[in-house]
XYZ file of C-alpha atoms in Angstrom:
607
model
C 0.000 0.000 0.000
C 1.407 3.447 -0.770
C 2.577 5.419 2.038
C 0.551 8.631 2.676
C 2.010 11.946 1.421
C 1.283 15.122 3.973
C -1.312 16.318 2.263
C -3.584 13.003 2.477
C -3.481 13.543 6.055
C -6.880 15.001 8.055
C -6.517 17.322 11.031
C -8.288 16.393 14.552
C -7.323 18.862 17.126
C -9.182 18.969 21.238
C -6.773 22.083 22.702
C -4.510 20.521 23.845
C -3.077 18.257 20.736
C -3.725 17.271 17.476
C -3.781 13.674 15.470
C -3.234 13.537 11.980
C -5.164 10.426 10.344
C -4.858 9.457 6.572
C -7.129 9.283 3.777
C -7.191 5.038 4.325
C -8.297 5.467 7.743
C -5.059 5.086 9.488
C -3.819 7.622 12.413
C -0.133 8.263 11.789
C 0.670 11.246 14.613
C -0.657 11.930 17.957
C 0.882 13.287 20.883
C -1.948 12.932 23.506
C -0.240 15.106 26.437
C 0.092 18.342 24.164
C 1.408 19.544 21.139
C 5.149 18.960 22.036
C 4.633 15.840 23.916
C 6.019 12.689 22.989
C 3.823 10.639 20.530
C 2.423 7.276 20.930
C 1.624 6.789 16.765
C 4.229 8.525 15.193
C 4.247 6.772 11.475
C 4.668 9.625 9.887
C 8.035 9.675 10.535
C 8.451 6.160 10.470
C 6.374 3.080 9.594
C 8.036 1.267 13.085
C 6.743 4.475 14.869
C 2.922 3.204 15.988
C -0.118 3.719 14.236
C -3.704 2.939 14.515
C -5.727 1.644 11.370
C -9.556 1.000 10.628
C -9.549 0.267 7.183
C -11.538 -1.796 4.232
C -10.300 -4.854 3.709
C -10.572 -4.537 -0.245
C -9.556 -1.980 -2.398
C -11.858 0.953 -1.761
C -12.865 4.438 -3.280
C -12.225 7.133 -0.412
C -14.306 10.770 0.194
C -13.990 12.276 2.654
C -15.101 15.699 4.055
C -15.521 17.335 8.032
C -18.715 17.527 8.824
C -19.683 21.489 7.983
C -17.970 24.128 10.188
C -16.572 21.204 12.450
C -12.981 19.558 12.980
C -14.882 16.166 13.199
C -14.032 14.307 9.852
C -15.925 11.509 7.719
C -14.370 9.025 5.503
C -16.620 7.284 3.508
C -15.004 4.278 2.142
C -16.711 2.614 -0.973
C -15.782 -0.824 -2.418
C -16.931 -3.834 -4.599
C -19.180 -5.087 -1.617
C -20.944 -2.336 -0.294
C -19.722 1.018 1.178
C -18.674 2.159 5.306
C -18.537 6.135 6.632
C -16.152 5.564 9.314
C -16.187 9.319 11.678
C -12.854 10.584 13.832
C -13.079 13.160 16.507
C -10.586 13.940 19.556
C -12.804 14.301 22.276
C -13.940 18.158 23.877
C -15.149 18.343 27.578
C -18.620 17.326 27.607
C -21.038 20.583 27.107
C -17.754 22.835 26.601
C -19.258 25.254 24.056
C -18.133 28.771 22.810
C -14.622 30.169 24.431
C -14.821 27.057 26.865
C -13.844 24.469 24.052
C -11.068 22.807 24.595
C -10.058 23.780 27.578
C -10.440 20.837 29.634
C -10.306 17.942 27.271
C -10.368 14.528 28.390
C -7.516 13.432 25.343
C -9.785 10.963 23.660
C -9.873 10.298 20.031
C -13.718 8.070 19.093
C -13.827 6.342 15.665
C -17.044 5.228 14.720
C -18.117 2.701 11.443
C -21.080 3.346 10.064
C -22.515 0.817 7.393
C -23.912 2.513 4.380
C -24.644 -0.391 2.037
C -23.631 -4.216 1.304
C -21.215 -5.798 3.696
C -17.744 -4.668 3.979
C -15.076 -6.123 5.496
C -13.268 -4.319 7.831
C -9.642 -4.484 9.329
C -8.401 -2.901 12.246
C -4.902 -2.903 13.252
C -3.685 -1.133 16.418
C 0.160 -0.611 17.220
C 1.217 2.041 19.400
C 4.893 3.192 19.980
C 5.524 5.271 23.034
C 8.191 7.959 23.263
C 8.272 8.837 19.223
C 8.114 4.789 18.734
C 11.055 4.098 20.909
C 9.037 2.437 23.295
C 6.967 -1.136 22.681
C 3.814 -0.732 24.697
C 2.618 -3.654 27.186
C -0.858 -5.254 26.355
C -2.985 -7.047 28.405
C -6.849 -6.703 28.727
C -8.976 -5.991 32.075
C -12.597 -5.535 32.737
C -13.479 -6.074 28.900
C -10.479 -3.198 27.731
C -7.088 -2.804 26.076
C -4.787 -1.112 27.775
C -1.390 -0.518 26.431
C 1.019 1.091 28.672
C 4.955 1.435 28.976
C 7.200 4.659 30.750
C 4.913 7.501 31.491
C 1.818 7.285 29.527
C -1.047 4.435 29.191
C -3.678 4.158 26.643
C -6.991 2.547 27.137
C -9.289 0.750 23.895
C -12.790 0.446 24.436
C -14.068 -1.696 21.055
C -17.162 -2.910 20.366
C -15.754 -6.000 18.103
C -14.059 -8.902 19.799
C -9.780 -7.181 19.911
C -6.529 -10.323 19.360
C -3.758 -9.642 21.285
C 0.092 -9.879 19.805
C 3.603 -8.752 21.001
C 2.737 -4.881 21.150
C -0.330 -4.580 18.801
C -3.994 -5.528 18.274
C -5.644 -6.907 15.193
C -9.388 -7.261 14.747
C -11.185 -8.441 10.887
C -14.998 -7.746 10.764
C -17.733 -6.866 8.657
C -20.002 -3.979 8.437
C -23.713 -4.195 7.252
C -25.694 -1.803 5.987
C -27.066 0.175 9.187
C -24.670 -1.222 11.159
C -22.145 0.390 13.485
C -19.128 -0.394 15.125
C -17.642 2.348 17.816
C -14.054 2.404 19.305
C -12.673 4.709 21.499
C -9.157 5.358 22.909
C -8.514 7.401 26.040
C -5.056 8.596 26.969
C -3.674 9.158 30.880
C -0.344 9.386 32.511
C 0.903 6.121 33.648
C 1.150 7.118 37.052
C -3.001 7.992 37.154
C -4.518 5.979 39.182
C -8.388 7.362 38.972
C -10.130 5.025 36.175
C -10.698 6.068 32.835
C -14.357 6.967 32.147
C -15.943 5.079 29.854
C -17.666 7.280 27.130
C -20.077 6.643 24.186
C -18.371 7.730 20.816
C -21.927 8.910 18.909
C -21.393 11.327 21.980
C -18.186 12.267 21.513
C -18.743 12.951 17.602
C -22.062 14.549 18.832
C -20.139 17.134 21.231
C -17.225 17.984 19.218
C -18.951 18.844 16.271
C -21.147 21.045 18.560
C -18.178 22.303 20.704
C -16.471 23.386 17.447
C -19.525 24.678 15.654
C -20.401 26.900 18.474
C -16.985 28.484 18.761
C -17.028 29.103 15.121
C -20.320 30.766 15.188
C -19.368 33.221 17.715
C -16.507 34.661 15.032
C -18.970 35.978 12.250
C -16.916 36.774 9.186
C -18.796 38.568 6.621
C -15.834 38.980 4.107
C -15.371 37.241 0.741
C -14.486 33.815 0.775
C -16.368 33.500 3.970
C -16.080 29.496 3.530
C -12.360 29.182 3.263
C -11.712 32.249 5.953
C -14.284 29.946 8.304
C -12.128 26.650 7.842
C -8.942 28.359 8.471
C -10.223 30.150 11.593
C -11.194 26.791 13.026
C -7.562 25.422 11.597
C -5.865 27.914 13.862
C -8.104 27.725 16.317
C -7.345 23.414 16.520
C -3.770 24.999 16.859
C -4.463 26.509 19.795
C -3.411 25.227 23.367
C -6.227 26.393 25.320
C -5.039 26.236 28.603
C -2.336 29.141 27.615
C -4.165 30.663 24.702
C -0.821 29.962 22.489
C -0.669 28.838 18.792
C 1.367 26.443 18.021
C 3.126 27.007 14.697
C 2.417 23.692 13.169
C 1.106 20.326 14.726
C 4.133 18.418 13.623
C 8.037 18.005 13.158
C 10.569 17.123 11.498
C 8.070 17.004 8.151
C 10.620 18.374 5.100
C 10.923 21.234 3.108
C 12.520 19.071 0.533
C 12.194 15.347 0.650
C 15.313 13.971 1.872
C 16.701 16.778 2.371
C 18.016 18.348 5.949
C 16.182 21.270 6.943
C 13.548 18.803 9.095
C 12.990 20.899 11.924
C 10.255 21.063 14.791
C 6.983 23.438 14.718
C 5.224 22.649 18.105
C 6.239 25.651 19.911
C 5.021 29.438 19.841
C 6.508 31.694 17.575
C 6.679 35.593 18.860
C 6.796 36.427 15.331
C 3.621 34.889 14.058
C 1.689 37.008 16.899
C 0.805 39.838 15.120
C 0.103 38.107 11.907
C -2.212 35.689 14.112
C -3.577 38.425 15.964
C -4.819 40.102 12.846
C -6.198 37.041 11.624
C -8.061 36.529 14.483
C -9.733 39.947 14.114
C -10.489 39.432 9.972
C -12.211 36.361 11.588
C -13.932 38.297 13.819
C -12.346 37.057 17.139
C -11.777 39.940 18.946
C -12.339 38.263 22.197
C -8.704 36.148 22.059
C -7.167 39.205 21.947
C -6.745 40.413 25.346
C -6.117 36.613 26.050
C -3.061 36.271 23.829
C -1.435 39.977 24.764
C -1.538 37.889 28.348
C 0.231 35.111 27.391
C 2.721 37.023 25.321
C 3.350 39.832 28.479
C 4.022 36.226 30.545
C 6.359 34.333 27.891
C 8.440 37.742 27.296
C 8.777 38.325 30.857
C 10.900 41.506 31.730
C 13.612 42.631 28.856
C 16.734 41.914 30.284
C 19.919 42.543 27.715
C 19.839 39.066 26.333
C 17.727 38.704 22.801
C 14.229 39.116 23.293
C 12.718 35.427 23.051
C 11.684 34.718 19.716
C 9.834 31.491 20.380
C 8.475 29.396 23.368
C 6.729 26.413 24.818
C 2.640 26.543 25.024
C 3.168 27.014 28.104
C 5.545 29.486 27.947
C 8.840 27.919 28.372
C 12.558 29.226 27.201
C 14.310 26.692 26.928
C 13.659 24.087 23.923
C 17.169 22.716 22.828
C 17.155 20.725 19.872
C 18.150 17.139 19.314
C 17.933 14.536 16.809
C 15.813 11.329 16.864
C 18.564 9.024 15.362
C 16.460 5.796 15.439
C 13.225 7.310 12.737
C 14.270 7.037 9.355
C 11.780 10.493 9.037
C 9.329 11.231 6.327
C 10.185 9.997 2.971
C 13.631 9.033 4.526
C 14.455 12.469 5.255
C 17.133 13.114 8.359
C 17.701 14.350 10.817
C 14.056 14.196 12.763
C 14.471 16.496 15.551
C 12.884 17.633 18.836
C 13.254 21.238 20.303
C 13.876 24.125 18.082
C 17.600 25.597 18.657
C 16.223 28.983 16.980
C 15.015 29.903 20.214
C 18.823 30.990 20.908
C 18.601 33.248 17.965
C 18.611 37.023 18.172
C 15.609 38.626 15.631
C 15.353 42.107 15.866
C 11.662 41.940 13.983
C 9.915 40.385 17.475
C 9.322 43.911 18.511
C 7.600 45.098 15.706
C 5.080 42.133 15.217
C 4.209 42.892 19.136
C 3.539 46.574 18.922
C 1.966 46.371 15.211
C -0.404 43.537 16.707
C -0.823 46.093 19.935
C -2.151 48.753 17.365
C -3.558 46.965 15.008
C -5.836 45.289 18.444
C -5.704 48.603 19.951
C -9.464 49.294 20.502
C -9.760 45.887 21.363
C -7.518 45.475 24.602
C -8.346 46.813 27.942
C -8.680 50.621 28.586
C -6.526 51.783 29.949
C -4.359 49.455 29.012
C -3.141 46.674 31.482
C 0.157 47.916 33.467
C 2.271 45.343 32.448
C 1.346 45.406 29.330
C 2.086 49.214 28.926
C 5.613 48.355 30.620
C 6.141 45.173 27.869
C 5.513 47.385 24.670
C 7.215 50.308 26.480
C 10.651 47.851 26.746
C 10.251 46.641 23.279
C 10.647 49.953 22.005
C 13.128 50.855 24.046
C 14.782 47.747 22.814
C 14.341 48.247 19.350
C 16.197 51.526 19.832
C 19.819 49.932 20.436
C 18.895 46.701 18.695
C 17.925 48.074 14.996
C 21.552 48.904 14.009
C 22.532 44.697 14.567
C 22.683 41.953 12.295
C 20.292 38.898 13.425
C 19.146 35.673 11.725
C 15.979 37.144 10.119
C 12.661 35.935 10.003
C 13.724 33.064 7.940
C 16.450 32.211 11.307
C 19.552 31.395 9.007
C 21.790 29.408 11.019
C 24.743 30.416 9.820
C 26.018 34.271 9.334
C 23.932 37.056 11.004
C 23.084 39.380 8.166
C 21.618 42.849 8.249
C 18.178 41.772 6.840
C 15.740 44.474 5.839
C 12.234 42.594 7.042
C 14.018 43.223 9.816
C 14.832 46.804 9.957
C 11.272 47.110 8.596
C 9.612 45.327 12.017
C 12.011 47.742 13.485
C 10.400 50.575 11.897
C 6.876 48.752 12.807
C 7.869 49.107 16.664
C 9.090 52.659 16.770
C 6.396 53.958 14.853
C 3.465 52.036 16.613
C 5.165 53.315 19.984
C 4.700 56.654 18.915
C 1.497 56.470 17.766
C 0.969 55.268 21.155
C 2.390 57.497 22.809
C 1.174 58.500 26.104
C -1.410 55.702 26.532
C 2.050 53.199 27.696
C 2.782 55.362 30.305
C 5.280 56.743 31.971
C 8.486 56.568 31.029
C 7.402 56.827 27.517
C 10.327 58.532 25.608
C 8.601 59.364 22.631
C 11.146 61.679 20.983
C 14.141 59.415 21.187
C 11.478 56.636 19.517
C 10.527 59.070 16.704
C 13.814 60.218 15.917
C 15.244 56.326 16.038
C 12.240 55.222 13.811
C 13.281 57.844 11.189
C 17.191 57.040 11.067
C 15.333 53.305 10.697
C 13.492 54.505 7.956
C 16.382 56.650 5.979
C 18.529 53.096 6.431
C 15.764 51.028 4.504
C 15.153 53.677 1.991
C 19.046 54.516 1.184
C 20.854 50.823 1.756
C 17.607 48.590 0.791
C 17.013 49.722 -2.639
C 19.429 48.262 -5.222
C 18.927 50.181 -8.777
C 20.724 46.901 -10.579
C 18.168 44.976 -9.210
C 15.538 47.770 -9.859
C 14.235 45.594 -6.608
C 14.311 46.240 -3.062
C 16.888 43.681 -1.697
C 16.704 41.043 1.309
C 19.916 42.377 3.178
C 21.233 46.086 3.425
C 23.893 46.399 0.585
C 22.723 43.564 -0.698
C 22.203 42.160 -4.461
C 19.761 39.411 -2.737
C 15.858 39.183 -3.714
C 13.848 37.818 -0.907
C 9.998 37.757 -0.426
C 10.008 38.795 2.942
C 10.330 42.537 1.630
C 7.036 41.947 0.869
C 6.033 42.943 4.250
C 6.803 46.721 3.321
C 3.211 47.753 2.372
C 1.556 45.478 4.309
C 2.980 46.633 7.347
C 2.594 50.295 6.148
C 6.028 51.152 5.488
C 5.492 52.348 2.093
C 2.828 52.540 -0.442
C 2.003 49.263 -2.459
C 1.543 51.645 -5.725
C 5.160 53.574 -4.795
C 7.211 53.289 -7.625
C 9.839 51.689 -6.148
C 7.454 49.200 -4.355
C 5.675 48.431 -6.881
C 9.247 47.624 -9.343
C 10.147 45.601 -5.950
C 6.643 43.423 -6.269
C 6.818 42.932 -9.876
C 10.693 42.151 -9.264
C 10.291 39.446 -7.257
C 6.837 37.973 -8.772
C 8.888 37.919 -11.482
C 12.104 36.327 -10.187
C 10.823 34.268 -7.244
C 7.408 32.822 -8.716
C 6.346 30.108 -10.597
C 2.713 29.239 -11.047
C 1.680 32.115 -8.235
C 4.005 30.244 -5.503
C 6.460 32.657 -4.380
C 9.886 31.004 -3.424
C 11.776 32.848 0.441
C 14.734 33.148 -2.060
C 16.209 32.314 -4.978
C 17.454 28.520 -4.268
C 14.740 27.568 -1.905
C 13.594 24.566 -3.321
C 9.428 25.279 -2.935
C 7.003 27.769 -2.942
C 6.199 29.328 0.668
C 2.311 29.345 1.060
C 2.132 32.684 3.641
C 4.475 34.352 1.234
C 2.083 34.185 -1.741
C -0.657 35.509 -0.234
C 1.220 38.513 0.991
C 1.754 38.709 -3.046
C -1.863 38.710 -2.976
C -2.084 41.204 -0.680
C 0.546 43.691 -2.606
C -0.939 43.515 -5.745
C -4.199 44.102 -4.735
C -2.736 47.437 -2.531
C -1.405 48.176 -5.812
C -4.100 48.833 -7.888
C -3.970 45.264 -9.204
C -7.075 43.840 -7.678
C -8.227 41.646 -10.459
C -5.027 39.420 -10.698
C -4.434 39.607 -7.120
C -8.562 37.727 -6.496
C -7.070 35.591 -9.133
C -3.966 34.567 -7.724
C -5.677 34.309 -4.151
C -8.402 31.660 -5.716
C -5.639 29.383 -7.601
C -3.692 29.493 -4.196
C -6.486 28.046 -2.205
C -7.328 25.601 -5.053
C -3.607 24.400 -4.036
C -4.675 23.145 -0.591
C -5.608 19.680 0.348
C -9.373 18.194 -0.388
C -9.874 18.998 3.718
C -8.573 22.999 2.650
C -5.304 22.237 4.807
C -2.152 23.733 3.976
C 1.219 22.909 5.131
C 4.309 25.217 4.900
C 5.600 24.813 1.371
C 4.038 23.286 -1.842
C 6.084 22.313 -4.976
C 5.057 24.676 -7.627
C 5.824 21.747 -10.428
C 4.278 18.871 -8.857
C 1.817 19.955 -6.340
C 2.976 18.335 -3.218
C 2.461 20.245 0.167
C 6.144 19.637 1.883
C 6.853 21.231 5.375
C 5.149 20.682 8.544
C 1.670 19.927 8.430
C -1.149 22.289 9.176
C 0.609 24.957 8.881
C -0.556 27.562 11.266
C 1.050 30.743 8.998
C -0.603 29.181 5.866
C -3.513 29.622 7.232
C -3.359 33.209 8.462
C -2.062 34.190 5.037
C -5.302 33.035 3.752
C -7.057 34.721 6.271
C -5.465 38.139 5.981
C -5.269 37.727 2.073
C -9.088 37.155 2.236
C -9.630 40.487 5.003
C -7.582 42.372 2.966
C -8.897 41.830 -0.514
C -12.959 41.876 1.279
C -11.140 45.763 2.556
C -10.962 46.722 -1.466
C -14.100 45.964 -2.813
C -16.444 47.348 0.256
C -17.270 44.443 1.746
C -17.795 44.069 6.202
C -14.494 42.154 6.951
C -13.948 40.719 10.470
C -14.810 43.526 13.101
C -14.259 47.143 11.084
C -12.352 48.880 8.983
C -8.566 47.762 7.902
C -5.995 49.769 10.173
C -4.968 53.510 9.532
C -0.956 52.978 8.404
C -1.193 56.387 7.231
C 1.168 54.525 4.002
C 3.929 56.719 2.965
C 5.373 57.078 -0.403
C 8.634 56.897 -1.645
């Protein structure tokens, strides 16, 4: 049987984790505890690494769709002898409904078989792999259940066909009849729990999660264009969410390639400072202007007080520091591609831009958060600025986090800008000391900088580094951030520069070199061309881009511009906002009600 490629994966998510299952029925990833938890299937990175399969016995015909406005999928599987609808959902607290989904989940994924016509036969094949499959899980059966359980976690099978036992896995063959149905349930706890695990009916597990996700999306009413697509990627970041902190997590996976078998394999389960603002405005295109005090808390508690180290660029969901990288030499990794790593070593890096996305999402949110505004917040956004004074004139990794050189990149100096001028715009509503002269005067040696050393008349391009003869997308950012005008001349040479040079099919390379198109970077293409007059092409480009997602509308990271195949971690949480912002922004130019009001005053220069 082929092995599944990313993008025939379906997302499950309960607020706490996620589980990726395939289009055959088979769940390949799950890390029950959270996000960055150890998994007990982890297949995806290597067929030894645990799985759990309900699949036809005979070569099938697969749909499969989530049921509307849900993250509660359906499979329906249709072969010679009749066809099965087989439903997965990771289990919400029962009655959790609105803002309280997901915050107290019981980490239970229900798979139900329904019988739709004939008899099918079904298979069922159940191998988990603690500890990212190093670990062979103990069987043994008590009280009419399966529990598996090995080091810290156990898992517990409830099945309503008759289980056999082997070394470290469970089989079961059975057919489905028309009207029939078969239910199966699978509860995770930490080994050292000693409380029983409930039992619970899967119909009501399906029932509540697609009413615990429905009724969060229905309190977010996007009245935008593309309201369908905006909706599923609203609920895609909001699956992404760890509730109990209120952080997204950048992707629900690791270690999933940007080139198969290549190196660059790295892990996406943590909180990136940099996709705040981006997120934030997202969230308020969707219409979720409730999460925002919520996530300028967590933020103001992951930052902690500026010291003179680099401010944090990434963190736990919880809001750790510390998440040193190391490699998992015993998984062979997707599509044999090394090294498959846990931790993310960026979070060492220094990235002047973290700054900028905080204040821009600060103002952006601004009539949004708390008047006045919370103290410490005042005191965080107050620190970055000062921060950003000293800190604009250094090289850092860039948003991209090269590991090798620091460079002077100029999405950098341009979030630089983005801090300095939101702080003054501020001005006295962060309090006291608020030094808004020495902020002004930095932001406009920041903006001479950009404006003399970014442009590069050979190029007839803005370039990616100061001095540089580099194109990059990231300069992108520019207009949408409000730096300068989309329609600029220089800007708009700069957009049709790089569409030109970094493009292929309307996927927009990070460089020249990088091997696939980077999804968030075409929709900011969408977003400059339609900020420069170009509205037409840029709906166009925006509608072939979504065509480009998965049959669920999932995106991960990257996608191949020749052959189609999403590569990168897997949903990708930035994907998603791109859409979402792409979507507000384009819904901004023709007159239609976007998310909660009118797109932000940047008060756009020109050059």
């Amino acid at each position: 049987m082929r092995e599944a490629t990313i993008s025939d994966h379906g997302f499950l998510a309960d607020g706490h984790s996620a589980v990726l299952v395939d289009r055959t029925g088979s769940v390949n990833w799950w890390c029950p505890q959270r996000f960055d938890a150890p998994s007990v299937f982890g297949r995806l990175l290597d067929p030894e690494a645990g799985h759990w399969s309900i699949r036809p016995v005979h070569d099938a015909r697969t749909e499969w769709a989530y049921l509307p406005d849900t993250l509660v999928l359906r499979t329906v599987h249709t072969t010679a002898q009749g066809a099965v609808a087989v439903l997965d959902a990771l289990a919400l607290e029962p009655g959790a409904r609105g803002h309280d989904v997901g915050l107290r989940s019981p980490r239970l994924l229900a798979r139900i078989v329904h019988g739709l016509s004939g008899a099918v036969s079904m298979r069922l094949h159940y191998r988990p792999r603690f500890e990212y499959g190093r670990v062979v899980a103990y069987l043994h059966e008590q009280d009419g259940v399966l529990i598996a359980s090995a080091g810290a976690a156990r898992l517990t099978l409830r099945a309503s066909v008759p289980l056999t036992c082997g070394e470290g896995e469970a089989h079961a063959d059975f057919i489905v009849r028309n009207g029939q149905t078969e239910t199966f349930t699978l509860a995770y706890a930490p080994a050292y729990d000693t409380d029983p695990q409930a039992e619970h009916d899967a119909q009501d597990v399906v029932d509540n999660a697609a009413s615990g996700w429905l009724s969060w999306l229905n309190l977010h009413e996007y009245q935008g264009l593309y309201r369908e697509q905006v909706r599923r990627s609203a609920l895609v970041v909001q699956g992404m969410t760890y509730r109990p902190s209120g952080a997204v997590v950048a992707a629900a996976t690791t270690s999933l390639p940007e080139q198969p078998g290549g190196e660059r394999n790295y892990d996406y389960r943590f909180v990136w400072a940099r996709d705040f603002s981006f997120t934030l405005e997202a969230l308020w295109r969707a219409a979720c202007s409730d999460e925002v005090n919520r996530q300028f808390a967590w933020l103001g508690r992951a930052i902690g007080r500026i010291g003179d180290d680099p401010v944090p660029i990434m963190y736990g969901v919880a809001g750790e520091r510390d998440l040193t990288e190391h490699r998992l030499e015993h998984l062979a990794g997707y599509a044999d591609s090394r090294p498959v790593t846990i931790g993310n070593d960026a979070w060492q890096q220094r990235q002047t831009d973290v700054p900028g996305e905080a204040l821009g999402a600060a103002w952006l949110m601004r009539e949004h958060l708390d008047d006045p505004l919370p103290a410490d917040v005042r005191q965080l956004l107050r620190a970055l600025a000062d921060r950003t004074v000293t800190d604009w004139r250094r090289p850092d990794a860039g948003m991209w986090e090269a590991r090798d050189t620091q460079r002077h990149h100029l999405s950098s100096k341009v979030l630089c800008w983005t801090a300095l001028d939101r702080a003054v715009r501020f001005g006295a509503r962060l309090g006291e000391p608020a030094d808004i002269a020495r902020w002004a005067d930095a932001r406009d040696q920041v903006r001479d900088t950009v404006l003399t050393r970014g442009w590069n008349a050979s190029l007839g391009a803005y370039a990616g580094t100061l001095d540089g003869d580099d194109l990059d997308a990231s300069v992108l950012l520019m207009p949408l951030v409000g730096f300068l005008a989309a329609d600029a001349p220089r800007m708009r040479s700069t957009i049709s520069v790089v569409e030109q040079r970094l493009a292929h099919e309307g996927l927009l390379r990070r460089w020249e070199g990088d091997p696939a198109g980077f999804v968030i970077c075409s929709f900011w293409l969408v977003g400059c061309l339609a900020l420069s007059g170009e509205r037409d092409r840029a709906q166009r480009l925006f509608e072939d881009l979504v065509g480009r997602a998965n049959d669920l509308g999932l995106f991960a990271e990257q996608i191949d511009p020749y052959t189609g195949e999403q590569l990168g971690n897997f949903p990708q949480a930035f994907s998603h906002i791109g859409l979402i912002n792409a979507a507000g922004g384009l819904s901004d130019l023709v007159g239609s009600t976007a998310g909660m009001g009118a797109p932000p005053d940047h008060r756009i220069p020109r050059d």
